[in-house]
XYZ file of C-alpha atoms in Angstrom:
175
model
C 23.024 33.643 -20.854
C 23.777 30.939 -23.414
C 26.751 29.693 -21.362
C 24.573 29.444 -18.254
C 22.002 27.230 -20.038
C 24.739 24.862 -21.226
C 26.164 24.600 -17.708
C 22.757 23.648 -16.289
C 22.154 21.082 -19.034
C 25.625 19.643 -18.446
C 24.994 19.418 -14.689
C 21.626 17.668 -15.212
C 23.218 15.241 -17.675
C 26.102 14.416 -15.327
C 23.748 13.826 -12.393
C 21.478 11.568 -14.434
C 24.418 9.503 -15.717
C 26.190 9.338 -12.353
C 23.746 6.751 -11.054
C 22.216 8.599 -8.146
C 19.024 6.659 -7.529
C 15.800 8.543 -7.323
C 13.148 6.657 -5.374
C 9.533 7.589 -6.012
C 8.657 6.133 -2.575
C 9.977 6.200 0.968
C 12.129 3.240 2.023
C 10.062 0.345 3.429
C 11.968 -1.235 6.303
C 11.529 -4.879 7.276
C 9.890 -3.976 10.620
C 7.537 -1.528 8.915
C 6.573 -4.192 6.359
C 5.794 -6.651 9.192
C 3.685 -4.071 11.020
C 1.888 -3.232 7.802
C 1.193 -6.923 7.078
C -0.419 -7.506 10.495
C -2.380 -4.258 10.182
C -3.701 -5.262 6.744
C -4.800 -8.647 8.079
C -6.608 -7.121 11.067
C -8.433 -4.600 8.862
C -9.449 -6.958 6.054
C -10.026 -10.376 7.688
C -13.331 -9.532 9.402
C -12.445 -11.659 12.410
C -13.840 -11.147 15.922
C -10.415 -10.749 17.548
C -7.279 -8.888 16.597
C -4.167 -10.819 15.597
C -0.638 -10.015 16.705
C 2.772 -10.972 15.349
C 3.880 -14.276 16.881
C 6.990 -15.018 14.851
C 8.756 -13.644 11.814
C 11.116 -15.320 9.402
C 14.187 -13.092 9.038
C 14.711 -11.846 5.495
C 18.397 -10.948 5.152
C 17.844 -10.073 1.489
C 15.191 -7.449 2.366
C 16.154 -4.171 0.717
C 14.236 -1.118 1.972
C 15.288 0.861 -1.110
C 14.318 -1.757 -3.671
C 11.640 -1.078 -6.248
C 11.289 -4.745 -7.164
C 8.894 -7.261 -5.590
C 9.734 -8.320 -2.052
C 8.444 -11.301 -0.064
C 7.817 -11.447 3.669
C 6.916 -14.493 5.827
C 5.491 -14.290 9.334
C 3.120 -15.985 11.788
C 0.284 -14.269 13.647
C -1.856 -15.443 16.559
C -5.318 -14.495 17.782
C -5.437 -12.159 20.799
C -8.013 -11.439 23.488
C -8.695 -7.945 22.081
C -11.902 -7.482 20.059
C -11.677 -5.864 16.631
C -14.329 -3.224 17.350
C -12.184 -1.335 19.854
C -8.909 0.488 19.283
C -6.003 -1.201 21.059
C -2.269 -0.912 20.957
C -0.892 -4.314 19.969
C 1.294 -4.266 23.088
C -1.873 -4.262 25.241
C -3.309 -7.412 23.626
C -2.319 -10.770 25.106
C -2.504 -13.920 23.014
C -5.587 -16.114 23.451
C -4.778 -19.365 25.242
C -6.105 -21.533 22.394
C -6.130 -18.809 19.760
C -5.833 -19.540 16.078
C -2.387 -19.328 14.540
C -2.007 -18.257 10.914
C 1.040 -18.500 8.657
C 1.195 -15.472 6.364
C 3.145 -14.537 3.270
C 3.184 -10.955 2.095
C 4.269 -9.680 -1.286
C 5.057 -6.011 -1.685
C 5.037 -4.619 -5.220
C 6.817 -1.325 -4.759
C 7.216 -0.507 -8.457
C 3.435 -0.033 -8.722
C 1.989 3.446 -8.248
C 0.649 3.448 -5.552
C 2.512 0.441 -4.106
C 0.501 -2.780 -3.728
C 0.613 -5.394 -0.959
C -0.842 -8.893 -1.343
C -1.198 -10.910 1.847
C -2.001 -14.637 2.034
C -2.716 -16.287 5.408
C -3.448 -19.953 6.145
C -4.464 -21.500 9.448
C -1.757 -23.604 11.067
C -3.300 -27.010 11.728
C -2.806 -28.795 15.011
C -3.059 -27.393 18.472
C -6.721 -26.683 19.349
C -8.220 -29.486 17.252
C -5.961 -32.172 18.723
C -6.946 -31.150 22.265
C -10.648 -31.231 21.332
C -10.318 -34.740 19.875
C -8.485 -35.946 22.981
C -11.303 -34.715 25.232
C -13.926 -36.477 23.092
C -12.069 -39.808 23.237
C -11.897 -39.733 27.062
C -15.694 -40.018 27.375
C -17.352 -43.381 26.680
C -21.104 -42.816 25.978
C -23.441 -45.512 24.586
C -22.818 -46.408 20.931
C -25.999 -44.816 19.514
C -25.431 -41.550 21.397
C -21.798 -41.533 20.327
C -22.689 -41.938 16.630
C -25.321 -39.190 16.897
C -22.836 -36.830 18.582
C -20.106 -37.680 16.072
C -22.457 -36.883 13.198
C -23.290 -33.423 14.553
C -19.690 -32.777 15.603
C -18.573 -33.454 12.028
C -21.182 -31.032 10.695
C -20.267 -28.396 13.296
C -16.537 -28.842 12.704
C -17.003 -28.744 8.943
C -18.852 -25.440 9.136
C -16.317 -24.044 11.626
C -13.374 -25.206 9.504
C -14.910 -23.664 6.412
C -15.000 -20.272 8.094
C -11.794 -20.616 10.127
C -9.463 -22.484 7.823
C -10.327 -20.814 4.609
C -7.481 -19.269 2.730
C -7.359 -15.482 3.194
C -5.871 -13.394 0.410
C -5.909 -9.610 0.595
C -4.633 -7.068 -1.864
C -4.407 -3.400 -0.959
C -2.832 -0.187 -2.126
C -0.936 1.573 0.618
C 0.947 4.753 1.278
C 4.045 4.876 3.418
């Protein structure tokens, strides 16, 4: 009996020294991390429309088995699908002038449970430039133009406050 106990202790010691990694979590693949990032944004952003992955920045250093922090960069765009209903992302087409957001996700896999922090900023350019071009084409009287400009600035300021604000989400997740 005593010999058996020593053999088990020796086996446990050899296995622990041999360097076989023991992961307390399942591997998080790059594609799964992207899907999770878009899903987190759609659940936490409280937007009217769902967003879908537009572009991702390849991360060759992404290690699905790593327990250290990992960074992920991707771009999402507004779709025609409303948030209230359940849709498969493949069913949702991009809105013609939908908002585009540049996102950075940080996955902290050493935490128990793992933590994801997502930061998304609106990409400036497309829709606003078209709107300004349309306004410049019209040539109303000077007083009317100043009055309209004043209210357009107020309207755009309020819209920009709600659209262009910096979204940061932090969640615990299971995978």
